[in-house]
Backbone as numpy.savetxt, mean C-alpha at the origin, in Angstrom:
# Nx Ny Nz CAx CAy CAz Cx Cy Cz
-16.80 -0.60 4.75 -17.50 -1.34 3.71 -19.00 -1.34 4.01
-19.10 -1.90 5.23 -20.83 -1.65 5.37 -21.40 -0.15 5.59
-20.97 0.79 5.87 -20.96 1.76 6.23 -21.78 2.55 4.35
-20.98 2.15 3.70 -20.65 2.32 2.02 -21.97 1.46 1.47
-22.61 0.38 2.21 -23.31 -0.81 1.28 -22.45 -1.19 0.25
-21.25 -1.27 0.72 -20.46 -2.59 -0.81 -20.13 -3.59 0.17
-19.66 -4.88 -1.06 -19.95 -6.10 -0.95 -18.38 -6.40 -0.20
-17.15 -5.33 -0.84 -16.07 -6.23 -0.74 -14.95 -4.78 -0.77
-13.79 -4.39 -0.40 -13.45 -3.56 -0.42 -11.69 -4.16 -0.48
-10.43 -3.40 -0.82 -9.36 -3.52 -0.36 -8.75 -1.90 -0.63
-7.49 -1.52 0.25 -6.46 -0.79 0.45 -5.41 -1.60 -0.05
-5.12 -0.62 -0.79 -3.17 -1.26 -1.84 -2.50 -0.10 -1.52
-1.22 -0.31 -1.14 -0.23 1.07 -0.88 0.45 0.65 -2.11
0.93 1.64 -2.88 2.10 2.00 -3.73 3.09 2.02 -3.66
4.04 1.28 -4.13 5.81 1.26 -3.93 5.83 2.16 -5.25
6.26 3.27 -5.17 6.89 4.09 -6.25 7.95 3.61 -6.88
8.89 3.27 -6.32 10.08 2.57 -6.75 9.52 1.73 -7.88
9.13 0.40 -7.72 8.61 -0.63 -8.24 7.52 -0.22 -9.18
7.20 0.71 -9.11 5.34 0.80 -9.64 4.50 0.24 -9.59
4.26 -0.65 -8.46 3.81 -1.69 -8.28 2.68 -1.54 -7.03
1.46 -1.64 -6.44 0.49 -1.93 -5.81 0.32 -2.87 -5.33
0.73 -3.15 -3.68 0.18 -4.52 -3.00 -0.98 -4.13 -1.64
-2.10 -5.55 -1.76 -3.13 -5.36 -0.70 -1.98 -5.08 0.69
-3.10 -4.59 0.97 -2.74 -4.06 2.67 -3.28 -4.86 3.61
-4.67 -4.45 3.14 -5.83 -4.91 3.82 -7.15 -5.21 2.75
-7.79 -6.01 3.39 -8.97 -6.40 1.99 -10.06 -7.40 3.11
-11.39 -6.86 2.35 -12.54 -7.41 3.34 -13.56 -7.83 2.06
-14.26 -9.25 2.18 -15.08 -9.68 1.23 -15.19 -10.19 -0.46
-13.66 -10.16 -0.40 -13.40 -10.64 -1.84 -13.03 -12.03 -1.98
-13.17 -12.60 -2.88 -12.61 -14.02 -3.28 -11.20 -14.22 -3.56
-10.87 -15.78 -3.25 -9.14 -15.83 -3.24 -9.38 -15.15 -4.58
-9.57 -15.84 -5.76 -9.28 -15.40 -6.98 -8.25 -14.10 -6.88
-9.34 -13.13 -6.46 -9.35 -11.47 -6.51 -8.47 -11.40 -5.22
-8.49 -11.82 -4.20 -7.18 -11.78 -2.98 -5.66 -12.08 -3.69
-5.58 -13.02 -4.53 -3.74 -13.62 -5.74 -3.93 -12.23 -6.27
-5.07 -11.92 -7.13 -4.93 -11.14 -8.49 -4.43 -9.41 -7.75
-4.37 -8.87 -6.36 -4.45 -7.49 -5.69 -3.34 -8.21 -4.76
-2.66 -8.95 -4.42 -1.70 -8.90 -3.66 -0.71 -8.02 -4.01
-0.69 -8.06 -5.12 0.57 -7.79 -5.91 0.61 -7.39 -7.39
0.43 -5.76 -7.76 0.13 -5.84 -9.08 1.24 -4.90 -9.48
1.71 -4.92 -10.86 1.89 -3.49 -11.81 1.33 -2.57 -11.41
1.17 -1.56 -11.23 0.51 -0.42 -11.42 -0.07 -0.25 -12.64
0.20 -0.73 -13.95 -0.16 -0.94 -15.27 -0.84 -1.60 -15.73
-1.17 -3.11 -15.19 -1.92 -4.07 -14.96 -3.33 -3.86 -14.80
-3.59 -2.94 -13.81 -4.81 -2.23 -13.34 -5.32 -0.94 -13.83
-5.72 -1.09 -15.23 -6.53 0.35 -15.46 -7.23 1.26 -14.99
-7.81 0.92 -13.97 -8.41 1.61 -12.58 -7.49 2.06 -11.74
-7.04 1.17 -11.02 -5.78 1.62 -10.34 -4.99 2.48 -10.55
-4.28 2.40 -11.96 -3.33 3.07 -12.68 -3.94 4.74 -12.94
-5.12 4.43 -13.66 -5.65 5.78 -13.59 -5.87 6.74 -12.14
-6.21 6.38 -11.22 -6.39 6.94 -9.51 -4.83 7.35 -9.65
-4.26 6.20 -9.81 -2.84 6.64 -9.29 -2.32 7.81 -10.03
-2.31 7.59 -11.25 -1.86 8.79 -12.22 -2.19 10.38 -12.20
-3.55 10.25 -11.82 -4.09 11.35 -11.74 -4.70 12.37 -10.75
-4.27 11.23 -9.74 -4.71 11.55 -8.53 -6.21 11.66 -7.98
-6.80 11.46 -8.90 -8.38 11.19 -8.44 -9.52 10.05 -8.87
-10.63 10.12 -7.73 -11.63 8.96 -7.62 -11.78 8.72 -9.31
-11.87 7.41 -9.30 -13.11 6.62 -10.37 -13.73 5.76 -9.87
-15.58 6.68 -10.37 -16.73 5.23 -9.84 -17.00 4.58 -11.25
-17.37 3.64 -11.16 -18.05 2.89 -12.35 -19.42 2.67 -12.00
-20.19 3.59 -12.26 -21.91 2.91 -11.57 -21.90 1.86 -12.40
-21.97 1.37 -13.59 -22.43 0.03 -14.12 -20.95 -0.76 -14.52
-20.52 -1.44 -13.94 -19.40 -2.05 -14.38 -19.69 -3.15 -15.53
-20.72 -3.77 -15.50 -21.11 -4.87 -16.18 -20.59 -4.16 -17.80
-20.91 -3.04 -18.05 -20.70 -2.42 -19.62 -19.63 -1.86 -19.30
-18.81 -1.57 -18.43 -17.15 -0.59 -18.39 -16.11 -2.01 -18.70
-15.65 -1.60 -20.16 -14.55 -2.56 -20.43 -13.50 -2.81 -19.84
-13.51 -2.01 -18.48 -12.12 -2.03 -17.76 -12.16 -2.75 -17.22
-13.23 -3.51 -16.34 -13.70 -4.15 -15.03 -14.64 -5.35 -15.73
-15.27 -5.10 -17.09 -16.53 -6.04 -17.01 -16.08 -7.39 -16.88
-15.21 -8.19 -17.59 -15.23 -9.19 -17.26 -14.98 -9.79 -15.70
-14.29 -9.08 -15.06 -14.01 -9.56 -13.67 -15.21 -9.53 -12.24
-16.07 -8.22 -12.84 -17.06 -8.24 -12.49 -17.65 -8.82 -12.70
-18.17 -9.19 -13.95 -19.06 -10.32 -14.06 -19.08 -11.53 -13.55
-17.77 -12.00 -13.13 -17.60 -13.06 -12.45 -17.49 -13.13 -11.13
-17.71 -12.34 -10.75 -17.82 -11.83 -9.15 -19.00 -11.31 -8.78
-19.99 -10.84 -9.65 -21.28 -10.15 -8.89 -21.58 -9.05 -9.11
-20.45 -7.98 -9.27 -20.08 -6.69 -8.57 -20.60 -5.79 -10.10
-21.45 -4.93 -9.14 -21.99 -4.14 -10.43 -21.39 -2.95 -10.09
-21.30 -2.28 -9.62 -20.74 -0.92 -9.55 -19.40 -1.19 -8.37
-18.11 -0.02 -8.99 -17.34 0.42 -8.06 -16.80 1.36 -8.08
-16.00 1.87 -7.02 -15.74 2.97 -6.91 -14.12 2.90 -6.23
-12.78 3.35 -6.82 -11.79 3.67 -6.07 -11.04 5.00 -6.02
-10.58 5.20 -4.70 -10.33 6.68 -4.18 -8.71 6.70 -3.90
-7.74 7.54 -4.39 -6.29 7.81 -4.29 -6.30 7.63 -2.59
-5.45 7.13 -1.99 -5.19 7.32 -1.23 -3.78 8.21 -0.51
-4.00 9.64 -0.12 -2.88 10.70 -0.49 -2.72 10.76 0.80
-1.24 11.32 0.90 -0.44 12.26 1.83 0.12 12.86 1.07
0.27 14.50 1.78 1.05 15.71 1.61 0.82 15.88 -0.12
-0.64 15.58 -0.26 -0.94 16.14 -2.20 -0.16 14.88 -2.87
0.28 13.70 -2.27 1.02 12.47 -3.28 -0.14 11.83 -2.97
-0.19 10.59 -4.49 -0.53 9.39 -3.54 0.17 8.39 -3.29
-0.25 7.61 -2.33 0.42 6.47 -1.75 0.02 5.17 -1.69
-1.40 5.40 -2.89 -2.23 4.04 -2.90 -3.77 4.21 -2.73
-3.94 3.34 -3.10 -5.64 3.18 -3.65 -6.72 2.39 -2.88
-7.66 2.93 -2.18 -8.73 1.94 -1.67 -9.98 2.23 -2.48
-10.69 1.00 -2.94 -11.12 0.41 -3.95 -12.37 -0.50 -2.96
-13.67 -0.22 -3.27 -15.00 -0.71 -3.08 -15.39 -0.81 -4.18
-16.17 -2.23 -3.99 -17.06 -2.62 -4.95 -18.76 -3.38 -4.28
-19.54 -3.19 -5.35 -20.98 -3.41 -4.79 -21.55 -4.43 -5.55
-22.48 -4.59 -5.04 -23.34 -5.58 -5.81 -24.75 -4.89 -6.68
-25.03 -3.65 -6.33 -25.90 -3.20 -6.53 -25.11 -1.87 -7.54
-26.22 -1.58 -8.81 -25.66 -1.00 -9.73 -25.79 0.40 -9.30
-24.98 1.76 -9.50 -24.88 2.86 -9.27 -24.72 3.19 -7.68
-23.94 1.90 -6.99 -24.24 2.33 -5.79 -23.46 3.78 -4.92
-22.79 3.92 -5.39 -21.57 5.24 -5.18 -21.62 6.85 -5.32
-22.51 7.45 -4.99 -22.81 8.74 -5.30 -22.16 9.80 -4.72
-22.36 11.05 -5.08 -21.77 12.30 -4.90 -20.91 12.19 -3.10
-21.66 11.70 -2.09 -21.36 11.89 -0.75 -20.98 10.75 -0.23
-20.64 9.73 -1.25 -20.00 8.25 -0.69 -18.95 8.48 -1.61
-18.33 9.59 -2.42 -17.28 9.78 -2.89 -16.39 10.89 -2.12
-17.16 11.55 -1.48 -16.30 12.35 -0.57 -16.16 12.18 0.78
-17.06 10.98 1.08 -16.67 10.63 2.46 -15.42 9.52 2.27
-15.15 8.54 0.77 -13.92 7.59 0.99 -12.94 8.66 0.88
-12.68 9.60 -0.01 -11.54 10.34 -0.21 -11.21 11.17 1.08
-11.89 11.38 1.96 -12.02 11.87 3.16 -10.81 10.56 3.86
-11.73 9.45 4.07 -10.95 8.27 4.58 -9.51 7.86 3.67
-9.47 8.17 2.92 -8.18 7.88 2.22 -7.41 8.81 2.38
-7.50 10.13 2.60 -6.61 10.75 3.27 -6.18 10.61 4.80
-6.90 10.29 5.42 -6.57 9.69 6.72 -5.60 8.30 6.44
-6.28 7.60 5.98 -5.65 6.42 5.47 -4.02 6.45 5.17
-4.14 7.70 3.90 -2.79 8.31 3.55 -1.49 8.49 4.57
-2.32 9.39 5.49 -1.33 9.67 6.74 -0.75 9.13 7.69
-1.83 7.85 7.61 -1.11 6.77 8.73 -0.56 6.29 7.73
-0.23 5.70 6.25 0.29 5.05 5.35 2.32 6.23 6.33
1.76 6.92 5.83 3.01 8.09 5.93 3.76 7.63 6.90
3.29 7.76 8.95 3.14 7.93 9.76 4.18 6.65 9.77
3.30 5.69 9.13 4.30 4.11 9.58 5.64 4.27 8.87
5.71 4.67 7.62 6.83 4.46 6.85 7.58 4.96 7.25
7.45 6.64 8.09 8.71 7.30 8.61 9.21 6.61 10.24
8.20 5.96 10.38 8.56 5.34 12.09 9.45 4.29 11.60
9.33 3.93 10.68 9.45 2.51 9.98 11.70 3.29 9.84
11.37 3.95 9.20 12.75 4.93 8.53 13.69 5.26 10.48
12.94 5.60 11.73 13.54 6.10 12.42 13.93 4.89 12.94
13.06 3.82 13.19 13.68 2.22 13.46 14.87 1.77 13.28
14.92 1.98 11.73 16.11 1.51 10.89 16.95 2.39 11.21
17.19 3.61 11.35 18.14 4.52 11.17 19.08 4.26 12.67
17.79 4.07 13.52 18.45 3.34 15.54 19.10 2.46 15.13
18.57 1.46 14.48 19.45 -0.06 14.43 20.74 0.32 14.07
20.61 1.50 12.43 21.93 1.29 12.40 23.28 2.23 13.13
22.53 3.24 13.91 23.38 3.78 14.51 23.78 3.11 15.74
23.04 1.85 16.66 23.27 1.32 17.14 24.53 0.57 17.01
24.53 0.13 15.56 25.45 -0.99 15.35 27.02 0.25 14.76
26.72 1.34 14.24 27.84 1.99 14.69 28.41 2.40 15.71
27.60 2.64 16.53 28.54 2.54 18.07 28.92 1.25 18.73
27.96 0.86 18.56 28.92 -0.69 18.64 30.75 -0.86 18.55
30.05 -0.61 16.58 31.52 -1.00 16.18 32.95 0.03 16.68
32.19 1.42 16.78 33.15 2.18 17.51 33.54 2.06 18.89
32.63 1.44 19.85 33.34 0.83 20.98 34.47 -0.27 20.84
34.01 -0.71 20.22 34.94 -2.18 19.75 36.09 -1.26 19.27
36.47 -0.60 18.03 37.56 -0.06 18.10 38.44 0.50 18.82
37.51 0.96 19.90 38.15 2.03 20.99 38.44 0.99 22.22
38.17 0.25 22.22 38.20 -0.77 23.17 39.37 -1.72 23.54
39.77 -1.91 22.40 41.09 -2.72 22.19 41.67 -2.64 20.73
42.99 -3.27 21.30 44.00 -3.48 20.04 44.02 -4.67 19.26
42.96 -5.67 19.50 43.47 -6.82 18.75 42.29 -6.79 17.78
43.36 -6.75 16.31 42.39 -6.67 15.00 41.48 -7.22 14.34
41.77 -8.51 15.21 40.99 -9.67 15.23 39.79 -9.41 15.53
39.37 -9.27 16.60 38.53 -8.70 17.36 37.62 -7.36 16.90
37.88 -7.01 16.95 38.14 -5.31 15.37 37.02 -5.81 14.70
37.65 -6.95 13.85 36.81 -7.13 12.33 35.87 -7.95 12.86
36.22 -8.67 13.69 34.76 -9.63 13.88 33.17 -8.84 14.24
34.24 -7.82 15.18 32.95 -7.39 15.39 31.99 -6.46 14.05
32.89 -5.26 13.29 32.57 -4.91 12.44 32.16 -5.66 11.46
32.21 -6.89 11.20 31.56 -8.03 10.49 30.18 -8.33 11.24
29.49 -8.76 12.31 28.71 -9.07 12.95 28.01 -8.01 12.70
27.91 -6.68 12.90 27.26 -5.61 12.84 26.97 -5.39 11.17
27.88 -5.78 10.31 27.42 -5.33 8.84 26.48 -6.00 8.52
26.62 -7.64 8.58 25.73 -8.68 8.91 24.58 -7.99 9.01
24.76 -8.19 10.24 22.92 -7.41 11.09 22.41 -6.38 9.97
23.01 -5.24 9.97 22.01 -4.05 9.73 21.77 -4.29 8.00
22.47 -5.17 7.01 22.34 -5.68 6.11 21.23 -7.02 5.53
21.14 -7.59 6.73 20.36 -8.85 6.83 18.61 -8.20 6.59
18.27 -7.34 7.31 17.10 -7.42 7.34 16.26 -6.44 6.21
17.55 -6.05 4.97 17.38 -5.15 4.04 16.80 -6.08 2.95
């Protein structure tokens, strides 16, 4: 953000599933605007929606006159912004989004240095989700051997199901 001269910045990852955009991370904005980016539509956000759709940056040098943003800007300060797809492997995976106080602040080489960072961004977005996938996949093979010891272990059926109950439990609970 300071790096950029804007006032206030956030990262939203994309649930495809959902179509939906929640903050990640966010520096210099008001609660207002912290409720309104926790958690959006993807549709909700004409900015957003567009990055997402199309896969590429939109700046607004004057937001005050861009009907997409003016009113919210206006009530915030913010004269110009600028948000950049945030991609892995040519998808995106979400949007980081600067805004300024100063009008036209976003030019040719502060648009290719965020999309630069949003691809990085992208990859660790990636990076976690599949660590995130090998986690889950341990737990639950964990809890199948489990339950296959327990079968192999003894004859009483009792015993059997409890355990195969305890384990469905688990690897179900934290879904």
């Amino acid at each position: 953000i300071q790096v950029m001269g804007a006032s206030a910045g956030v990262i939203c990852i994309l649930d495809l599933e959902r179509q939906e955009l929640y903050s990640a991370a966010h520096r210099g904005l008001s609660p207002a605007i912290i409720e309104r980016v926790r958690l959006q539509k993807v549709g909700d956000d004409p900015v957003g929606s567009e990055v997402v759709r199309t896969g590429r940056s939109v700046v607004i040098a004057d937001a005050f006159e861009d009907p997409r943003v003016a009113e919210l800007c206006r009530q915030e300060g913010y004269r110009s912004t600028i948000s950049v797809p945030v991609k892995s492997e040519g998808r995106v995976v979400g949007v980081l989004a600067l805004a300024s106080r100063d009008e036209g602040a976003f030019g040719e080489a502060s648009i290719r240095l965020l999309e630069r960072i949003g691809q990085q961004v992208g990859m660790a977005i990636e990076k976690a989700m599949l660590f995130r996938e090998v986690m889950q996949r341990n737990r639950d093979l964990t809890a199948l051997n489990q339950v296959a010891a327990a079968v192999s272990s003894t004859l009483d059926l009792e015993g059997i199901m409890s355990i195969s109950l305890d384990r469905a439990l688990e690897l179900t609970s934290g879904r």
